Structures are given as C-alpha cells and as structure tokens.
Coordinates of C-alpha atoms in Angstrom, one line a residue:
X1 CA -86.5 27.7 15.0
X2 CA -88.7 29.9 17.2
X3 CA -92.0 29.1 18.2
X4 CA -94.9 32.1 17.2
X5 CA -98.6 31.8 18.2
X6 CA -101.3 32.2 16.4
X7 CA -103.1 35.5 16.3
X8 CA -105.4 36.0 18.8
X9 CA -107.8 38.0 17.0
X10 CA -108.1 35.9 14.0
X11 CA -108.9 32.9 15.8
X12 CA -111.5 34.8 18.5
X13 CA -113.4 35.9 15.2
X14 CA -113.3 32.7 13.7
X15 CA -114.7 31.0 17.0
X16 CA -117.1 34.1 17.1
X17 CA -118.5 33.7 14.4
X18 CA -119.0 30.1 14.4
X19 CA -121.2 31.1 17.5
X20 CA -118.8 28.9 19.9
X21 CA -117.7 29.4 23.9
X22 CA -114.9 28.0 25.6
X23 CA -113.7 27.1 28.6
X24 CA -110.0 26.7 28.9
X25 CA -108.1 24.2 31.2
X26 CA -104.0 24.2 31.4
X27 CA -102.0 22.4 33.5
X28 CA -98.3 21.8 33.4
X29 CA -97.7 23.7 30.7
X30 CA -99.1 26.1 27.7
X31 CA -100.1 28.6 30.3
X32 CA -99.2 31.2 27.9
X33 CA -102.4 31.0 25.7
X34 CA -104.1 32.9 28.2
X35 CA -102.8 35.8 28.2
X36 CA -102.4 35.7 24.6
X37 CA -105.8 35.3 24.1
X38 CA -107.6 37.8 27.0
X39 CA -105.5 40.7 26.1
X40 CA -107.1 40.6 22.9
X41 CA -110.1 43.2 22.2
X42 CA -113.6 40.3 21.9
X43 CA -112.1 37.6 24.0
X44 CA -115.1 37.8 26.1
X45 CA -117.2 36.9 23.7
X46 CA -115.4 34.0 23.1
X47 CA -113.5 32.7 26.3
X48 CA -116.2 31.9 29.3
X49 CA -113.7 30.7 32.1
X50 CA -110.2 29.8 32.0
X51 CA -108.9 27.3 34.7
X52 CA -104.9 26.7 36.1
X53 CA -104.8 23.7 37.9
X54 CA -100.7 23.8 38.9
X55 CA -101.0 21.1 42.4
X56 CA -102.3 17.9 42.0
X57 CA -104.0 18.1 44.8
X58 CA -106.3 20.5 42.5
X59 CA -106.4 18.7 39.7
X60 CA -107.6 15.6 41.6
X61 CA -110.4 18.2 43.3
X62 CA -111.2 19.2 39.6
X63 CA -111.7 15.3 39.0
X64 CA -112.9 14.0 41.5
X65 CA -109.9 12.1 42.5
X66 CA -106.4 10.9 42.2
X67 CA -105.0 10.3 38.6
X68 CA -103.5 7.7 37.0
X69 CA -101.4 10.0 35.4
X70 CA -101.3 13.5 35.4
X71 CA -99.8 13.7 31.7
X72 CA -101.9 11.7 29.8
X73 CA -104.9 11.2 27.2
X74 CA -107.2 10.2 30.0
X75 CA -106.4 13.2 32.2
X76 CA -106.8 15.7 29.5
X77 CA -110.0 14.5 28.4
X78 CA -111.3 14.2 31.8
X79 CA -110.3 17.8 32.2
X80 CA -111.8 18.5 28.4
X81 CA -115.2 17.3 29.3
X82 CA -115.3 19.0 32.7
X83 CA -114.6 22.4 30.7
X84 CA -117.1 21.9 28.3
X85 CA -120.0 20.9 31.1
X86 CA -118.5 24.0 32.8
X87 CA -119.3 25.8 29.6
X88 CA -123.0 24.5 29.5
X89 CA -123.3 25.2 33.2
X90 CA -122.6 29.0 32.4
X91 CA -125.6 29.4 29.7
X92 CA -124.2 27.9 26.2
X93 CA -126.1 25.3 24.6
X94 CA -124.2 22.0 24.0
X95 CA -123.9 22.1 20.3
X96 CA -122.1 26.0 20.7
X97 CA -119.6 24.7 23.9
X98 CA -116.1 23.8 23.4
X99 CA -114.1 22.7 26.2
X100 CA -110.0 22.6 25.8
X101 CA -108.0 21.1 28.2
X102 CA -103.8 21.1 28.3
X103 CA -101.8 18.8 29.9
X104 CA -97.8 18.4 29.9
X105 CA -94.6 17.3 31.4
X106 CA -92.1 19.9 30.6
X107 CA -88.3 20.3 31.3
X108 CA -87.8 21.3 35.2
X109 CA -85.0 22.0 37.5
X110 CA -84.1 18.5 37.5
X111 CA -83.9 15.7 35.3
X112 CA -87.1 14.1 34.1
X113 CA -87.2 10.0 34.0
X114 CA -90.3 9.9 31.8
X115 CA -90.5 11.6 28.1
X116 CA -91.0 16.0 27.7
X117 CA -95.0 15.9 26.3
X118 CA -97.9 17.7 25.5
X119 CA -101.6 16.6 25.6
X120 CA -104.2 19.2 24.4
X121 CA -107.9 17.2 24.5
X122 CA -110.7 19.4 22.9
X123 CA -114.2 18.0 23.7
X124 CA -117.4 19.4 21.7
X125 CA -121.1 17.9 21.6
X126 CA -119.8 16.4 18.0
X127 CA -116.5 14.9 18.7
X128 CA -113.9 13.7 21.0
X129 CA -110.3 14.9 19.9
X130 CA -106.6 14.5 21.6
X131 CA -103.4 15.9 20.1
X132 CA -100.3 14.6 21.7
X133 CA -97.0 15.5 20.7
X134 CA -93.6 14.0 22.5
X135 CA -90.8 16.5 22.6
X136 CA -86.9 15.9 22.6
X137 CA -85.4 16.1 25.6
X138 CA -82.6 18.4 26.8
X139 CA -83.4 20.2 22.5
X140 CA -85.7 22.9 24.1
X141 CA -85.2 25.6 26.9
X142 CA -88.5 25.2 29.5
X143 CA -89.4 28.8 28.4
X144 CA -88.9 27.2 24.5
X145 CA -91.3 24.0 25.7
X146 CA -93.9 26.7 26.9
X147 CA -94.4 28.3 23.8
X148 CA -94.8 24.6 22.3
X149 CA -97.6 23.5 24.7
X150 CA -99.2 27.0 24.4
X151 CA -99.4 27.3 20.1
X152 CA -100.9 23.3 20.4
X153 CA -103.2 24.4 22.4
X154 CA -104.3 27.6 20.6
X155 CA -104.3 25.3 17.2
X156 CA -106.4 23.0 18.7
X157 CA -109.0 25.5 20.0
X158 CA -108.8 27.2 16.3
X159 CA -109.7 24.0 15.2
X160 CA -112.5 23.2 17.3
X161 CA -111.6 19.8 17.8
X162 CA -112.7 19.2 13.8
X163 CA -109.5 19.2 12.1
X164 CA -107.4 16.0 11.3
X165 CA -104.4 17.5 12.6
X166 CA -102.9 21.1 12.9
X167 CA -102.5 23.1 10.0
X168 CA -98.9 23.5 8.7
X169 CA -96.5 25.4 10.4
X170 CA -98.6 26.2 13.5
X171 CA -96.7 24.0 15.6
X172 CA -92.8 24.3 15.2
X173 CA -91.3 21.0 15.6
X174 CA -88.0 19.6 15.3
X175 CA -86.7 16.5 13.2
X176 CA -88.4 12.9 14.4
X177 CA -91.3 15.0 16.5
X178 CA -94.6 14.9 15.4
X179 CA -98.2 15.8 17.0
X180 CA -100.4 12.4 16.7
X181 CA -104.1 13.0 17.2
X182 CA -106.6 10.7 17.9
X183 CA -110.3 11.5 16.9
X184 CA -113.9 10.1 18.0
X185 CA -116.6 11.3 16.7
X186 CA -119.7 9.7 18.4
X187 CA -123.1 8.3 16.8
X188 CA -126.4 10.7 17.4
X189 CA -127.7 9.0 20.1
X190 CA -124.6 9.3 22.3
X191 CA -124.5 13.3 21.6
X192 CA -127.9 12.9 22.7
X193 CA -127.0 10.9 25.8
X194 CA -124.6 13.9 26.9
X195 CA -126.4 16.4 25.9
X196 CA -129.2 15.6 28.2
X197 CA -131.9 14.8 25.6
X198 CA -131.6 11.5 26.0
X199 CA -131.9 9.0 29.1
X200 CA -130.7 5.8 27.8
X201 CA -129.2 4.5 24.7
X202 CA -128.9 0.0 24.5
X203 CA -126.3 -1.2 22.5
X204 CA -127.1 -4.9 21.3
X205 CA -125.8 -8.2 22.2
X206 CA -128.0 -9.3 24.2
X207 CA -131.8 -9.8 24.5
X208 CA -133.1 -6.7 25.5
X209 CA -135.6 -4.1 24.3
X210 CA -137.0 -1.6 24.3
X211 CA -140.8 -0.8 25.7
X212 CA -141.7 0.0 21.9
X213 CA -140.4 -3.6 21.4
X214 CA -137.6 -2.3 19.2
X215 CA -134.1 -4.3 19.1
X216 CA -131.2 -3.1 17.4
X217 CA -127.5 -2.7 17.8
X218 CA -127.8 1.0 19.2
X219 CA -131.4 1.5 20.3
X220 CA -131.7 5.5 21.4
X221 CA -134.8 4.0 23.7
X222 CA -136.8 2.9 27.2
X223 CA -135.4 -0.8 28.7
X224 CA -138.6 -2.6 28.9
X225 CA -139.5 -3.5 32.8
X226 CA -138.1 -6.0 34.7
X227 CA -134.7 -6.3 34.1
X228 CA -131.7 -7.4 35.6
X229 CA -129.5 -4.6 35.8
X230 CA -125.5 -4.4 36.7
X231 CA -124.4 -1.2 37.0
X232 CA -121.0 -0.3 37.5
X233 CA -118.3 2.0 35.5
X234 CA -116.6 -1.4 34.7
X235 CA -113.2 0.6 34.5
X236 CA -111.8 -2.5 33.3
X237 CA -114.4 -5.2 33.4
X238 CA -113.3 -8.4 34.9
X239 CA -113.3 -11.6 35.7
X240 CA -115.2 -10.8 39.0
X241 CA -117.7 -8.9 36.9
X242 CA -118.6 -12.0 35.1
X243 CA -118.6 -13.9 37.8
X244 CA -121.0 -12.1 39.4
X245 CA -122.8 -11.6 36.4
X246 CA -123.7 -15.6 36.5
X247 CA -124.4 -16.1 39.7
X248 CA -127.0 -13.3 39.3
X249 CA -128.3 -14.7 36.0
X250 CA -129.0 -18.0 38.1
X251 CA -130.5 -16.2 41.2
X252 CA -132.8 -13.4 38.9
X253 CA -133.8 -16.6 36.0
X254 CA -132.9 -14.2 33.6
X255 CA -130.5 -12.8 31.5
X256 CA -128.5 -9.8 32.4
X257 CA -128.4 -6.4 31.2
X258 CA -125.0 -4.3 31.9
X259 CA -125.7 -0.8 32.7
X260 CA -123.0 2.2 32.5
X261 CA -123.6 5.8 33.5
X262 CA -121.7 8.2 30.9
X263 CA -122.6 11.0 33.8
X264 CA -121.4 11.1 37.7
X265 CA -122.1 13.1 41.0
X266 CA -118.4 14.0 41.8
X267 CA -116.7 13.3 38.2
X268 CA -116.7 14.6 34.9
X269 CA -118.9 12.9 32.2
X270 CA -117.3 10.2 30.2
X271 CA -116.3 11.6 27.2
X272 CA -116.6 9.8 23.7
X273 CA -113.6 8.1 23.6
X274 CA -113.7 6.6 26.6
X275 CA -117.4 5.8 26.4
X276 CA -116.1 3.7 23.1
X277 CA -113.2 2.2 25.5
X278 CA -115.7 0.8 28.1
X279 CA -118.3 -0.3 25.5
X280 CA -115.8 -2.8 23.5
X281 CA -115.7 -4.7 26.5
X282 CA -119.2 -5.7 25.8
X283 CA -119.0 -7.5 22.5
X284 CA -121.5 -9.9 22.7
X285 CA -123.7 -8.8 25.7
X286 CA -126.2 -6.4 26.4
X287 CA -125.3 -3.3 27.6
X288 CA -127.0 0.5 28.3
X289 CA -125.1 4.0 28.2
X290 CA -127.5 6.1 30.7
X291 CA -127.3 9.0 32.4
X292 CA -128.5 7.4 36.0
X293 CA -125.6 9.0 38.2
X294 CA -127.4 8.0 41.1
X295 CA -129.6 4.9 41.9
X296 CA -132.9 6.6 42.1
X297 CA -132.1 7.9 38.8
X298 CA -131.5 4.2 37.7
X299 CA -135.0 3.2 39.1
X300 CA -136.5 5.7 36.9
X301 CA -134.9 4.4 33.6
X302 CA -135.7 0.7 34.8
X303 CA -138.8 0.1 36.1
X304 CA -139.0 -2.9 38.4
X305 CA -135.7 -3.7 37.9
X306 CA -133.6 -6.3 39.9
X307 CA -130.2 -4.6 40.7
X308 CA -126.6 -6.3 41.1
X309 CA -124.3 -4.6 43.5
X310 CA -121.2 -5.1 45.7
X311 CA -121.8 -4.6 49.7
X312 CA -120.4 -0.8 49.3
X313 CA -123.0 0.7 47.1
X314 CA -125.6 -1.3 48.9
X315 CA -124.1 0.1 52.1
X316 CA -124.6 3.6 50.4
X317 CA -128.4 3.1 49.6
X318 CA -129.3 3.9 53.1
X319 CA -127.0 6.2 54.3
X320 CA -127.6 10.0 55.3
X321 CA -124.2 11.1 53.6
X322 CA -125.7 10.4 50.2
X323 CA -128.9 12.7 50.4
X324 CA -127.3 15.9 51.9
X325 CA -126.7 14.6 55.3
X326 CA -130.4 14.3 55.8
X327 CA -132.0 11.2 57.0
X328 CA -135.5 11.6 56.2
X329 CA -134.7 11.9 53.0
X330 CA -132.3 8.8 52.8
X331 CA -135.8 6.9 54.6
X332 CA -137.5 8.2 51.3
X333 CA -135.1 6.8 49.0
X334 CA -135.5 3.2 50.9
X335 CA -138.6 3.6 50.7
X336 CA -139.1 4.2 47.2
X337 CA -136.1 1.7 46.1
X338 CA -138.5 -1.0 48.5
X339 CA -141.5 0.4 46.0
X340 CA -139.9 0.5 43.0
X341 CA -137.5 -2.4 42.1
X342 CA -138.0 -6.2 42.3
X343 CA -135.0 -6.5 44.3
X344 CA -131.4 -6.7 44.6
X345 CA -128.5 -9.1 44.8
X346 CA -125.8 -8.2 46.3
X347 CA -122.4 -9.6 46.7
X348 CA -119.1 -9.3 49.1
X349 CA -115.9 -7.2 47.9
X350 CA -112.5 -6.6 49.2
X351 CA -112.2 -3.2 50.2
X352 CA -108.9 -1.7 51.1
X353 CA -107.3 -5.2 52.4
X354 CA -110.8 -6.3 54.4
X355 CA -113.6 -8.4 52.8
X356 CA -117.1 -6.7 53.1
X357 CA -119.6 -9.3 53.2
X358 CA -123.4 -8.5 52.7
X359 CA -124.5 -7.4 55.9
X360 CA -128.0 -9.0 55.6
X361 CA -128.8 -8.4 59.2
X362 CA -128.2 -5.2 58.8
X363 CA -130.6 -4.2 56.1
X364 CA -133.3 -1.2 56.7
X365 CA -136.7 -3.3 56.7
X366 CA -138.4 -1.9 53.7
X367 CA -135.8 -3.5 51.7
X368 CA -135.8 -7.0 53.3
X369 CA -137.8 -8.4 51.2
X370 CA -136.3 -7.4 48.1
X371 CA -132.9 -8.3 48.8
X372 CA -130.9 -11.6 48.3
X373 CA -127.4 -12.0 50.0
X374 CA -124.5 -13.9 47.9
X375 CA -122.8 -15.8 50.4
X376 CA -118.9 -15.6 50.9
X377 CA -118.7 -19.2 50.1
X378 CA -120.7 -18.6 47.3
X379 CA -118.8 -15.9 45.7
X380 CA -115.0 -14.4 47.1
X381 CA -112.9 -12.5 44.6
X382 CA -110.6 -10.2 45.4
X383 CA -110.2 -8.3 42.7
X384 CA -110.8 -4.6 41.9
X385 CA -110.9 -2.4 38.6
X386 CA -108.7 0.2 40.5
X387 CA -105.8 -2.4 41.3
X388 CA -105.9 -3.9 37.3
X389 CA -105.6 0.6 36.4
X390 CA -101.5 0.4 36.4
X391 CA -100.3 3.7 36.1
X392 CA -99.1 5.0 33.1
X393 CA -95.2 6.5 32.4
X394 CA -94.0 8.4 35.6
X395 CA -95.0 12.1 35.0
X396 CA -91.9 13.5 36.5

C-alpha cells in the first residue's frame, strides 16, 4: 500500500488561518515534507525556518550537547522546543508558534541492530505532544520509510500538536504497526513560566511561600526571602542530591527549597513533558520551576537566599568565561552575589575520574564571608546524574 501526503495547500490554509508559524526540524528521516510544503503557493506565511540536522555533530550543536539517543522522545522534544523558541525569536507570539521536530532511524546500507522508527514531537505554548510509530523491518524500501516519516510528520503539524492521534488513513501502516502518542498539556502557570510572563512557579511539599504569604500546591508567585535554595537540573535526582540536601538543611537551620530552571544559556527550554518528568521526583518536597538560567538571574528571584552548589558551578561564579570573556564584569557579578545572598554551601564532586574539593582558599574575597566549605570527610559521593542517563536502544 503506497504512502500519499497530505495536501500542502489544505493544511498551509488551515494553519493560516488558525494564525500559527512554524519552524520545522527533521533529522534522519521525513526530509520530504519540505519540499512538499515550500513548493506550495502561501507556505511563507506559514513555514518561518526549516532546519536539516543530518551529522550528529550538528544536532549536538543544535542542543547543546551529546545525546542520549539520537532517535528518541527526548531528542525530538528537545529539538521541538528549540523550533518553537526559534519561532518566538523570529517575531511570533508564543500562543501563535508551533515548533515540529522529526527524528528517525530508517533502513540503511547495512543492517540495523536497533528497531526502524519514527519520532515526530510538536511543541506549542498549550501542549507537549510525541507521535512514535515502530516500523517492520526489512517490509519497507528506505525510499518507502521516507514517505512514512514525512506524512507523520505533516499529520502532526496539521494537527498542531492537539489531536489524540492522526486522523484515519493519513499514515499508511502495515499489520501490527501503530503510531502511539503521548500528550502533556501543561497547567497555566507553566505556559506562563515558558512564555516569559512568569518568573517562578512553587509547587508544594514543603514549607515555602510566597511573599503574599500564599501556600499551595502550584503557587504561580515570589519565594519569600531567605531561602535555602538547591538548584540543579536534577536529571535524575539522587542519592547524592539528598545527601547534600541534609547536610545543608543542618548547616543553613532551615529547610530546603529545590529550585529547577525550565530555561538554559546553551540548551533548549524544558519542554512540558519533561518538566512533569523532573517534578515527580519531588513528591513530598518543595520545589520551584524558574526561569533563572544563570545565577544572577536566581539572585533576583530569591532574595537573600543561601545557595547549595557543587565546587564546579562555584568555580564558574568567578570566572571571565561566564560574562563574555570580560573580567570586570565577572568582579561585578562577585560583587553583587557578596551583596545579594546570605551565602553559599558548597560541596566536593567527582568530575571526570578526579574529586574537586571546595577550594576555600581560593575564593575571591567578597565572597568569603558568605561561603561555608563541606569538607571531603564530611561529604564524598561519587555519583553523577550523567553516569545514572543509560543510553537508550542503539540508534543504528
């Protein structure tokens, strides 16, 4: 049974009309829905940007980094999100951008060990949505798997990342496939959070509040002052995490709030499904979805905080590297961090096979004061979120 794809111009005017502009990501496959779409008479008005990522040496300088996987829910959103902040960056408001991201694994010159498999992600302001669909192997011709990965993703850009699944007969499939999609659609507050209307959002389990003295299970709010902070991207959260956690409970007197940035300086934003990932990890303790990329941004959001950090990102507060090469203005930050916060605990990490210990001699003076050194014989774990991230199934 061949494979058709939707018509262009229908599903230009649709998006048209409902006032939408995407940006287009493919990579490994479905290629094919951009000429389809482009050589149609409007597509401008539609289609922004439209990305081909083949090396994965480009795809990690797209993400900011290697990849788990390059065929996978995670990579597609991550490469979702990044098309729809690339649609925002070009003029559209949030609510109106659409970002659609393909990625696939499809029939080469050689044998594959892992499965055939598409993985379209659409991300909008409203909702998260994945469509993954695993193919037969060896059932298909690589031109055949093209067309596949190409009609997916025009269905799911038809869609807009709404629908529950795509419409009948869009996607030709054969006996025992069948597209799965998985579908997060995000409470106010977080839409808020990414659209950049919002600075913090706390969801409860712990003791904090807000400075209006509100507490609830998702406050869309100020922290009050004074807290202890963690920060981190807790991509997982472990055992050294909570370690830490106490020791910096009894140091501070006081409980601990989690903090984790849904934006970054060199990454995509997080995007709702992953946001809900990290956040389950929490059940029971206080944590805050922010968009502080940066630690001055953080200082901002809590005022007089106490801040819990490994030796690297203390290492980083002080360096030139981090403020455009310039050191005047890394003195400034110092400076201001010295000002602004009630201090910082900071603890020892493996890094790379070698132990970094808190170099407490080595601290600029304005922060001296403010800082208090966990001791290796106080705290030694060597444990790391990137060594418990096992890679998924082998892309090739």
């Amino acid at each position: 049974m061949s494979q058709s794809l939707t018509d262009p111009l229908a599903l230009l005017r649709s998006l048209e009309q409902a006032g939408l502009h995407a940006v287009i990501v493919v990579t490994g496959g479905g290629s094919q829905a951009i000429p389809h779409l482009l050589s149609t008479p409007g597509a401008s008005a539609v289609v922004l940007e439209c990305l081909v990522p083949y090396a994965r040496e480009a795809i990690d300088r797209l993400l900011g980094g290697p990849q788990e996987s390059y065929c996978s829910s995670r990579t597609a959103r991550r490469l979702a999100v990044l098309a729809w902040q690339r649609a925002c960056g070009l003029g559209t408001p949030p609510a109106a951008a659409i970002g659609v991201a393909v990625t696939a694994s499809l029939r080469t010159r050689f044998p594959k060990r892992g499965p055939h498999r598409i993985v379209v992600a659409v991300q909008r302001l409203g909702a998260t949505t994945v469509a993954t669909v695993v193919l037969h192997k060896d059932a298909r011709s690589r031109a055949e798997e093209e067309q596949v990965a190409a009609a997916l993703l025009l269905e799911q850009l038809s869609s807009g990342g709404q629908s529950a699944g795509p419409r009948s007969g869009s996607v030709v499939l054969l006996d025992g496939e069948h597209v799965e999609i998985e579908h997060c659609s995000p409470p106010l507050a977080w839409q808020e959070l990414l659209a950049g209307t919002r600075s913090a959002v706390h969801l409860g389990g712990g003791s904090s509040a807000t400075r209006s003295g509100t507490e609830s299970s998702q406050v869309a709010g100020d922290p009050a002052a004074g807290l202890l902070v963690f920060p981190g991207s807790f991509d997982p959260f472990h055992e050294g995490h909570r370690q830490m956690a106490l020791i910096a409970q009894e140091v501070a007197k006081r409980p601990i709030d989690y903090e984790l940035s849904v934006v970054n300086v060199d990454k995509p934003a997080l995007d709702y499904m992953e946001i809900q990932s990290r956040a389950a990890q929490f059940a029971g303790r206080s944590l805050w979805l922010t968009r502080a990329a940066t630690f001055v941004e953080k200082l901002d959001i809590f005022p007089e905080g106490i801040f819990v950090m490994g030796a690297d990102t203390f290492t980083r507060l002080a360096d030139p590297h981090y403020y455009g090469g310039s050191g005047e203005a890394a003195d400034r930050a110092v400076q201001r961090i010295a000002r602004q916060s009630r201090g910082m605990i900071v603890f020892g990490r493996e890094r790379n096979g070698v132990f970094e210990a808190p170099a407490c001699g080595d601290i600029p003076p304005p922060l001296r004061e403010v800082t208090h050194c966990v001791s290796e014989q106080k705290f030694r774990m060597d444990i790391s979120s990137t060594s418990l991230r096992s890679p998924t199934a082998a892309d090739d």
